[in-house]
Short mmCIF file of C-alpha atoms and ligand atoms in Angstrom, two decimals:
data_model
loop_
_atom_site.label_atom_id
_atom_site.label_comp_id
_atom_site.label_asym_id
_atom_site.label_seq_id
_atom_site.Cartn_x
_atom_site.Cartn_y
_atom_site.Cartn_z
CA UNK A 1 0.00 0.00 0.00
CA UNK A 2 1.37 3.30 -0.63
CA UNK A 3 2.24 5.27 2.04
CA UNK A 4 -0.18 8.29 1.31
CA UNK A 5 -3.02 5.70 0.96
CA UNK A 6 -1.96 4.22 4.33
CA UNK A 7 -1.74 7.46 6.35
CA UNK A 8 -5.52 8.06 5.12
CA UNK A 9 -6.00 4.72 6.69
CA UNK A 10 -4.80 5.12 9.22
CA UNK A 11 -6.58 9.09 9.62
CA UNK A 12 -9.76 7.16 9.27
CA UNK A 13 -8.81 4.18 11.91
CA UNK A 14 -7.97 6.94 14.57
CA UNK A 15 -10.52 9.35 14.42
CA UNK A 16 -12.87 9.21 17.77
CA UNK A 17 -16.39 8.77 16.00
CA UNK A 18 -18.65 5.57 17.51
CA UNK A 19 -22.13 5.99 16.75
CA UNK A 20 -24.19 9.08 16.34
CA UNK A 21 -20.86 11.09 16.47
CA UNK A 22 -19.31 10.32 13.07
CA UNK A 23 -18.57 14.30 12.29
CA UNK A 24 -14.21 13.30 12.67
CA UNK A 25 -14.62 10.50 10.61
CA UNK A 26 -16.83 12.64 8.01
CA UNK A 27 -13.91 15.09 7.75
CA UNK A 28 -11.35 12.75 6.83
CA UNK A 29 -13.18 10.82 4.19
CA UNK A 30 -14.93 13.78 2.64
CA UNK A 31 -11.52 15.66 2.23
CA UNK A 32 -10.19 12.54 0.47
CA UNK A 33 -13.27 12.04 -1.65
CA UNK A 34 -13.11 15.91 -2.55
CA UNK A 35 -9.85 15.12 -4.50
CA UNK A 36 -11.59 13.02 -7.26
CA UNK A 37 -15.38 12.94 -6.79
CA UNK A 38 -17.82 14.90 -8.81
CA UNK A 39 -19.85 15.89 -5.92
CA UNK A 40 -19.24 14.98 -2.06
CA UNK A 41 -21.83 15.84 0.52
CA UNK A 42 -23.07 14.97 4.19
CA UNK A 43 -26.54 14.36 4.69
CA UNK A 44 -29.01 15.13 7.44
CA UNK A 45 -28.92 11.78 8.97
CA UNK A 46 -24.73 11.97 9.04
CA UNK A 47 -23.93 9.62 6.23
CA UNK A 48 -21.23 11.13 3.99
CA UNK A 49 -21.57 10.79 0.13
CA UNK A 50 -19.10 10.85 -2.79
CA UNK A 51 -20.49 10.60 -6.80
CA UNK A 52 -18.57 9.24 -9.74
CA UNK A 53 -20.07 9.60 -13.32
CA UNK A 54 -23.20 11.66 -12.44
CA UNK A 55 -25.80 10.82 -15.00
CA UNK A 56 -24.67 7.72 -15.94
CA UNK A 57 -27.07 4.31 -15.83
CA UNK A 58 -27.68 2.10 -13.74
CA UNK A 59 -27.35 3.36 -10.41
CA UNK A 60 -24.77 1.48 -7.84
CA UNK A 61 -24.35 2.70 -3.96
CA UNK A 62 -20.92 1.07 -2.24
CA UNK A 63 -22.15 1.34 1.49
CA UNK A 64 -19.57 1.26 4.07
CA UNK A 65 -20.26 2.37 7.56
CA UNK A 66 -17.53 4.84 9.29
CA UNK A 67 -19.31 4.37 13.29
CA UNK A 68 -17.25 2.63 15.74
CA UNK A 69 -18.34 1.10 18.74
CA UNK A 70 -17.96 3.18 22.02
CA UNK A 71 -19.41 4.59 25.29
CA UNK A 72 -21.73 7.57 26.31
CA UNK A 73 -21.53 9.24 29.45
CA UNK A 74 -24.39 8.83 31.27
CA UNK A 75 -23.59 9.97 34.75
CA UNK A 76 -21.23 11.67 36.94
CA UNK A 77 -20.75 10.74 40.50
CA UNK A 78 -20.44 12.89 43.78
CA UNK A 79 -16.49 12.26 43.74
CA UNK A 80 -16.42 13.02 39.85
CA UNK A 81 -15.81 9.87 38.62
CA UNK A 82 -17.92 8.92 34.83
CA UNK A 83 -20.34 5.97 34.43
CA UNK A 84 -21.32 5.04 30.87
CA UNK A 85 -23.54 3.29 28.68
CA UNK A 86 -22.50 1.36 25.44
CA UNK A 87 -22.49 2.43 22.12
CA UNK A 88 -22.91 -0.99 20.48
CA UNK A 89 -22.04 -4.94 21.19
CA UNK A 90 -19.01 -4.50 23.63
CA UNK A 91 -17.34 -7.35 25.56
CA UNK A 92 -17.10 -5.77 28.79
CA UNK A 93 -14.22 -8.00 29.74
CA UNK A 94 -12.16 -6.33 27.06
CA UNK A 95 -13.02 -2.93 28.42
CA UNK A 96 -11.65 -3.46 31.74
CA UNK A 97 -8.44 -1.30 32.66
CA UNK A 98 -7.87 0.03 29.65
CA UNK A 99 -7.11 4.11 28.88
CA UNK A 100 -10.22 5.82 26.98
CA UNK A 101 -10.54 9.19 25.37
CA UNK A 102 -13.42 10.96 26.10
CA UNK A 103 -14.80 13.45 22.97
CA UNK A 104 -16.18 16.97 24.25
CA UNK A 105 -16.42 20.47 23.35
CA UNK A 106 -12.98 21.35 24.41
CA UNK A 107 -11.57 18.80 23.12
CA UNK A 108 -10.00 15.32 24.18
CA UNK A 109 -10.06 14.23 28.20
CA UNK A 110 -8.19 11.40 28.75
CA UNK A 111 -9.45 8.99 31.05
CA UNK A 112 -9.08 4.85 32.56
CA UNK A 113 -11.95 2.26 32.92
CA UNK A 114 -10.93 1.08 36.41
CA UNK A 115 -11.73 -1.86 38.29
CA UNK A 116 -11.37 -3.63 41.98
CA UNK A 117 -7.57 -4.88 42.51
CA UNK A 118 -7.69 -8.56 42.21
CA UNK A 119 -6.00 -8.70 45.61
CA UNK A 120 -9.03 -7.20 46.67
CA UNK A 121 -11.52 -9.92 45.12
CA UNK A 122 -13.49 -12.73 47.03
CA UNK A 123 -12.87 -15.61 44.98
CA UNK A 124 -16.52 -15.66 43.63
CA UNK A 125 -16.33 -11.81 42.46
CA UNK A 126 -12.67 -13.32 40.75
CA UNK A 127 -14.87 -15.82 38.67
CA UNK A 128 -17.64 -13.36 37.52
CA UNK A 129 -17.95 -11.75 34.52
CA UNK A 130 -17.80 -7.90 34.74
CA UNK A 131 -21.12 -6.18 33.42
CA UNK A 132 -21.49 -2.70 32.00
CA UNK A 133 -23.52 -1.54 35.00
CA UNK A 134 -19.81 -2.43 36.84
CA UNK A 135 -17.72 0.03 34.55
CA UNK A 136 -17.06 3.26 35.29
CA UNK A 137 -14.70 6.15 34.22
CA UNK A 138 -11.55 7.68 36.28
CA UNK A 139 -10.67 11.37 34.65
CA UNK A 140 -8.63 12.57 37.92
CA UNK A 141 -11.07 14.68 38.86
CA UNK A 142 -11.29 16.15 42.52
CA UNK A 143 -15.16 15.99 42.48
CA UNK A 144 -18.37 16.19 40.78
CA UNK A 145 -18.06 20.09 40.18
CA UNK A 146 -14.34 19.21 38.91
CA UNK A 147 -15.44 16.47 36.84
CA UNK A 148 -18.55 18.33 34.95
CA UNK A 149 -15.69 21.09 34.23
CA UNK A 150 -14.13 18.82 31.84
CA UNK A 151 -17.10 16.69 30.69
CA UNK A 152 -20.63 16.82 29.86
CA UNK A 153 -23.29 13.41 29.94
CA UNK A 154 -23.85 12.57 26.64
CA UNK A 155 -20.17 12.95 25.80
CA UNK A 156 -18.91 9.90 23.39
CA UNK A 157 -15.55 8.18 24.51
CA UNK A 158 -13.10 5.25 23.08
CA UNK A 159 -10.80 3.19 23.61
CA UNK A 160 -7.32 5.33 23.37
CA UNK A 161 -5.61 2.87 20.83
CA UNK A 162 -4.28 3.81 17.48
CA UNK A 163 -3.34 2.50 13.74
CA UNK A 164 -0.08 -0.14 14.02
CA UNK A 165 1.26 -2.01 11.47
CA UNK A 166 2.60 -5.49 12.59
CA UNK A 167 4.88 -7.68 10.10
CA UNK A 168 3.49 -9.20 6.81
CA UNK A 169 0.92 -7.02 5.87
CA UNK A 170 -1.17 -7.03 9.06
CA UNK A 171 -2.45 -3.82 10.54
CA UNK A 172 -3.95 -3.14 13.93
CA UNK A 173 -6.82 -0.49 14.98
CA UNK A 174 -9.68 0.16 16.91
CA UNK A 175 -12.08 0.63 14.68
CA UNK A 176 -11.80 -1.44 11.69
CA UNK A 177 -14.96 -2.11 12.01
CA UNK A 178 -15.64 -1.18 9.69
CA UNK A 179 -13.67 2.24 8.72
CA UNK A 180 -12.27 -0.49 6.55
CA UNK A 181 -14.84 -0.79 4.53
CA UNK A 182 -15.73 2.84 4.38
CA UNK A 183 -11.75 3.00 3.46
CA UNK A 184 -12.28 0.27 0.14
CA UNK A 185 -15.72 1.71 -1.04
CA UNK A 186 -13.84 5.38 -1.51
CA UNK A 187 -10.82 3.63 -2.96
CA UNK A 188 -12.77 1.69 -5.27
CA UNK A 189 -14.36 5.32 -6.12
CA UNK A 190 -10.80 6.88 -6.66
CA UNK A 191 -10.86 3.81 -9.10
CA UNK A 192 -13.85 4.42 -11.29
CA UNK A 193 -12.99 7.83 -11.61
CA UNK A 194 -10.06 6.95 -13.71
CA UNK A 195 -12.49 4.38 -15.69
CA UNK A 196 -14.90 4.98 -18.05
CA UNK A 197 -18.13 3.27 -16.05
CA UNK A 198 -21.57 3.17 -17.42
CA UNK A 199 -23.11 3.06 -13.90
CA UNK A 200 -23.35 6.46 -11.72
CA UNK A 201 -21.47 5.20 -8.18
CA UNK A 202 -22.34 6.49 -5.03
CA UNK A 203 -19.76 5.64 -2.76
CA UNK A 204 -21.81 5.69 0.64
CA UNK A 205 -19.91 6.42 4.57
CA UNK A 206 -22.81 5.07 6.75
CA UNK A 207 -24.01 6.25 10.17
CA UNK A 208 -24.77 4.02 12.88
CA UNK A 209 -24.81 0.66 11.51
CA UNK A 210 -23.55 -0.81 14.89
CA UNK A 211 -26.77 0.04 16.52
CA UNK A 212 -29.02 -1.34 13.89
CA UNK A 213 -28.38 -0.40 10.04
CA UNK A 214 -29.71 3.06 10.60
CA UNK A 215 -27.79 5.39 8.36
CA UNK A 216 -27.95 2.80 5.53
CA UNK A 217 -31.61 2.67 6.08
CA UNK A 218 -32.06 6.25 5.17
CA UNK A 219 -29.28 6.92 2.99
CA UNK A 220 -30.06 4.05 0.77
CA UNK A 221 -33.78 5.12 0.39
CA UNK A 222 -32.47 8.63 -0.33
CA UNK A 223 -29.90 7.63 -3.17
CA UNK A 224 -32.10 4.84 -4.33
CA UNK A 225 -30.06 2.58 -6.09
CA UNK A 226 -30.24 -0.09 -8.74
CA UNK A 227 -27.61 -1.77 -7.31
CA UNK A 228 -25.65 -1.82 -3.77
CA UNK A 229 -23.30 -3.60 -2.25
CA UNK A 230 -21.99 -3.58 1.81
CA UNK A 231 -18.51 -3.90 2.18
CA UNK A 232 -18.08 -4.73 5.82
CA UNK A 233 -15.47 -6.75 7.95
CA UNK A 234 -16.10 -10.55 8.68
CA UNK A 235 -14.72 -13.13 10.87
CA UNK A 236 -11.85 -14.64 9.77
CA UNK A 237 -10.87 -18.31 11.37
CA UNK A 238 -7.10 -18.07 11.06
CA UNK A 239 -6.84 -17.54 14.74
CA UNK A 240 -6.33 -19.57 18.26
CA UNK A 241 -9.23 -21.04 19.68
CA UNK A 242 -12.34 -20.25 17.34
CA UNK A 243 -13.55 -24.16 18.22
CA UNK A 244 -16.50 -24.84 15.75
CA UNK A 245 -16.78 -21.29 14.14
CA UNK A 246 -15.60 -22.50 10.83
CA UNK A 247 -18.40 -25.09 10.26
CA UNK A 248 -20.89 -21.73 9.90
CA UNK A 249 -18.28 -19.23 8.80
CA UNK A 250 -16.28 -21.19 6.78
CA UNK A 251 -12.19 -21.17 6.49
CA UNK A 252 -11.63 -17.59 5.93
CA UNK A 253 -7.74 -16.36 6.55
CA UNK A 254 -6.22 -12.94 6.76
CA UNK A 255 -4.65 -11.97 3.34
CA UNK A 256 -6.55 -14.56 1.44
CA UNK A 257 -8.63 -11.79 -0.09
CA UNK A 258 -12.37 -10.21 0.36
CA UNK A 259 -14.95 -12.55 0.94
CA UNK A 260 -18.08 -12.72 -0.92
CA UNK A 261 -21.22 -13.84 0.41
CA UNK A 262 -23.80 -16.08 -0.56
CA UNK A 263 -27.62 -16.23 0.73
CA UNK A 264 -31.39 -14.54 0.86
CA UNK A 265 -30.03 -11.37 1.37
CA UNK A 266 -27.67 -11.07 -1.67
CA UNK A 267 -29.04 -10.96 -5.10
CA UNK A 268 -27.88 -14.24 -6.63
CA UNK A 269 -26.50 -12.62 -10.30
CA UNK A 270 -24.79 -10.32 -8.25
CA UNK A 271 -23.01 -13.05 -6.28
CA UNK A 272 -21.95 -14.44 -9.56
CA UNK A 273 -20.87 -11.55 -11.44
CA UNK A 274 -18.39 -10.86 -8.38
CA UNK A 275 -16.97 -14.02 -8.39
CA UNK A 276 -16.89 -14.20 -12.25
CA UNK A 277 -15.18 -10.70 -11.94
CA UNK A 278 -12.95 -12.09 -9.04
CA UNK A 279 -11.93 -15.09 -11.20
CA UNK A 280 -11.44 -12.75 -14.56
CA UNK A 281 -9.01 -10.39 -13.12
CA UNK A 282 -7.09 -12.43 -10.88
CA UNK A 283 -8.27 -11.05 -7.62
CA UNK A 284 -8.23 -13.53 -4.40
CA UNK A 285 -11.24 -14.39 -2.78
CA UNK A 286 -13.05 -16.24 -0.40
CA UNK A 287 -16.74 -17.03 -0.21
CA UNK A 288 -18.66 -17.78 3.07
CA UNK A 289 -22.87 -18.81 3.56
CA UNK A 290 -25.29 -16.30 5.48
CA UNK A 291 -28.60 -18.51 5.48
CA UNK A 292 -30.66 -15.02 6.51
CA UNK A 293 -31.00 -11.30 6.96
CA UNK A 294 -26.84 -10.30 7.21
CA UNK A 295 -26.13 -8.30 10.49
CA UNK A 296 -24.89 -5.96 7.94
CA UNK A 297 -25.57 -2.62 5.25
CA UNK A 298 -26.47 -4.94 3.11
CA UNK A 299 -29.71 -6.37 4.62
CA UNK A 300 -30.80 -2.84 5.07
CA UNK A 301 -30.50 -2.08 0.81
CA UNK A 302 -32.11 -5.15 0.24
CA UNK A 303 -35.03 -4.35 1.61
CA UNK A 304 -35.65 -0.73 0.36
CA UNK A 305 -38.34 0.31 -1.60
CA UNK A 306 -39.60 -2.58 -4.00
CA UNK A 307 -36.75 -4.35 -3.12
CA UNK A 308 -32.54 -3.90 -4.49
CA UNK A 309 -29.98 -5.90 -5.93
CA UNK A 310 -27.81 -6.51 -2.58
CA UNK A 311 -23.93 -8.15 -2.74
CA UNK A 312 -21.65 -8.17 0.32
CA UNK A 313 -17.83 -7.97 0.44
CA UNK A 314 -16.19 -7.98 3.24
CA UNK A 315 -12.47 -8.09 4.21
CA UNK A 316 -11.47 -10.51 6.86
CA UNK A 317 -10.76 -9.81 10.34
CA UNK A 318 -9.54 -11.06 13.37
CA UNK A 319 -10.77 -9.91 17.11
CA UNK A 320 -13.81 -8.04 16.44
CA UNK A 321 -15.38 -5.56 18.44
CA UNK A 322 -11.87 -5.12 20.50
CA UNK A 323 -9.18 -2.59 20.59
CA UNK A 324 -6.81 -4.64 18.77
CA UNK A 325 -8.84 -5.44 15.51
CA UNK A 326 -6.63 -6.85 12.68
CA UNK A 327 -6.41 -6.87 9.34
CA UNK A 328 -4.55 -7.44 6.00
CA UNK A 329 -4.05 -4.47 3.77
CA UNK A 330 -3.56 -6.64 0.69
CA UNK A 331 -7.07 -7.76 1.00
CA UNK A 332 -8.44 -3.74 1.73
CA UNK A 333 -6.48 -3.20 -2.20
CA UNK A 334 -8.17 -5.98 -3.45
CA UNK A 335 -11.43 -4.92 -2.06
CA UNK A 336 -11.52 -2.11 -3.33
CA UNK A 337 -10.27 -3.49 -7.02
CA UNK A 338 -13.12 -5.84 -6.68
CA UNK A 339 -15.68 -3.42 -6.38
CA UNK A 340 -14.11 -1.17 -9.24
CA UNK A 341 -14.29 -3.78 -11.72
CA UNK A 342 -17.69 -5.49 -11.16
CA UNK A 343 -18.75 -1.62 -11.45
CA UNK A 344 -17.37 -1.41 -14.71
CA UNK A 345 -19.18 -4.74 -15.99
CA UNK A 346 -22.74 -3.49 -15.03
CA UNK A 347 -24.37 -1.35 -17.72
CA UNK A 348 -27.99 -0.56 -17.92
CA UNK A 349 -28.24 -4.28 -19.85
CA UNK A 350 -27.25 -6.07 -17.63
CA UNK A 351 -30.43 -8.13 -15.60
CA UNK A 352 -30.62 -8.84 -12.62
CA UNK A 353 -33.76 -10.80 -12.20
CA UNK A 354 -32.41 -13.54 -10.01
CA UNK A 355 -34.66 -16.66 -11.45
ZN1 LIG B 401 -19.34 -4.10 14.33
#
């Protein structure tokens, strides 16, 4: 990956933005989409937009969502220390102990999710699973009045943990999930503005997709498209102790390229066409089953309007929904190739009348 390309990566990996607060996220993308796009705009619901070949036929939206998972304050104690609320599927046993930054109008507090000493542990509390309810927020306040000085309840916080590259390929971030995708659907635009596509592409940053699909809802009744495809992140089984996973999700490994699902919610001619295109231009790929509704963008443009032709891609990923997600950028490139090119086979001919 070139090192320009990677440092937007890596912009988009690190900006604090979990649900319902997506505006640092929005900057980055939309300044990098403003370099080639025809037209690049934010809508009222948050989700960021980029065109390529306005006017052109059929329509195709590239949804990738740029939310994170996160906290919310929700309360601030009489000795000023935060309790919080979760923005999405968190394993609270990950957020234990670690450093968080909290977003607010003056800008970043720095804080710890703290917990009992284990010295300090009966041996039942030493066996029980911390809940959210048992989380709260240290900021080094004196008090409450200190406390509200620096932050407000409603205020969104992460986990402070950046971009890192480890060796072959692999890169590490927090929010992968899926700024990854939202990465390979604006790369794939950078693409198919050097092409010559008969499709108009919307490449779609989605709002709040990790507390139920909503900015894909409305943004893909607003751009109502012909054609979309999610491009999310997916398990991959490469790793220690995933025990049966592979039976549902199939072998799927890190750097073995995106993986294309099958099922109800993808449009069967679309499934084909990327694989056909996959095959045709030498792109790796893997292929996994999702026997209903995908807990994705995609399942969301399905069922808009009368109904659209849904595909997802997804790039493989190991340790979801945790600080330390990981990735291969090889497969991000060829995500983003692999959208670019099935673009460039769909012209207002082509049908996609499943049966
Ligand atoms: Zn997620």
């Amino acid at each position: 990956m070139k090192k320009k390309t990677q440092q937007f990566l890596a912009d988009l990996v690190n900006s604090i933005s979990p649900s319902g607060y997506e505006g640092p996220v929005a900057k980055v993308w939309k300044a990098e989409a403003e370099i080639f796009a025809q037209k690049v705009w934010t809508d009222t619901h948050g989700n960021s937009h980029a065109v390529i070949n306005e006017g052109g036929s059929p329509r195709i939206m590239f949804a990738g969502h740029y939310d994170e998972i996160g906290f919310q304050v929700s309360y601030i104690d009489e000795q000023g220390f935060l309790w919080i609320q979760a923005l999405g599927g968190w394993d609270t046993q990950i957020a234990q102990g670690q450093r968080v930054q909290i977003s607010t109008k003056k800008g970043i507090v720095k804080g710890v999710i703290g917990k009992v000493a284990i010295h300090m542990q009966t041996p039942e509390e030493r066996k029980k699973v911390s809940q959210m309810k048992d989380l709260w927020v240290d900021i080094g306040a004196k008090d409450q009045k200190d406390a509200e000085k620096m932050v407000e309840v409603g205020d969104p916080l992460v986990i402070d943990s950046g971009f890192m590259e480890l060796s072959n390929g692999l890169a590490v971030g927090r929010a992968f999930d899926d700024r990854a995708g939202a990465f390979a659907i604006l790369e794939a635009a950078r693409l198919l503005a050097k092409a010559n596509p008969a499709a108009e592409v919307h490449a779609v940053a989605t709002v709040q997709e990790e507390i139920g699909l909503r900015g894909a809802t409305t943004a893909t009744f607003g751009v109502d498209p012909d054609v979309g495809i999610a491009v999310d992140v997916t398990f991959s089984t490469d790793h220690p102790n995933m025990g049966e996973a592979k039976k549902r999700e199939n072998q799927i490994d890190l750097g073995k390229g995106p993986v294309i699902t099958r099922g109800p919610n993808i449009n069967a001619k679309l499934f084909d066409l990327l694989v056909k295109t996959a095959k045709e231009e030498k792109i790796p790929y893997q292929i996994n089953a999702a026997p209903r509704g995908t807990g994705t963008d995609a399942n969301a443009i399905q069922l808009n309007r009368s109904g659209v032709v849904a595909g997802l891609v997804s790039i493989p990923l190991r340790y979801m929904h945790s600080p330390c997600e990981t990735i291969s950028l090889d497969d991000l490139e060829n995500t983003a190739k692999l959208l670019a090119k099935t673009a460039e086979k769909i012209t207002p001919k082509t049908n996609f009348v499943p049966f």
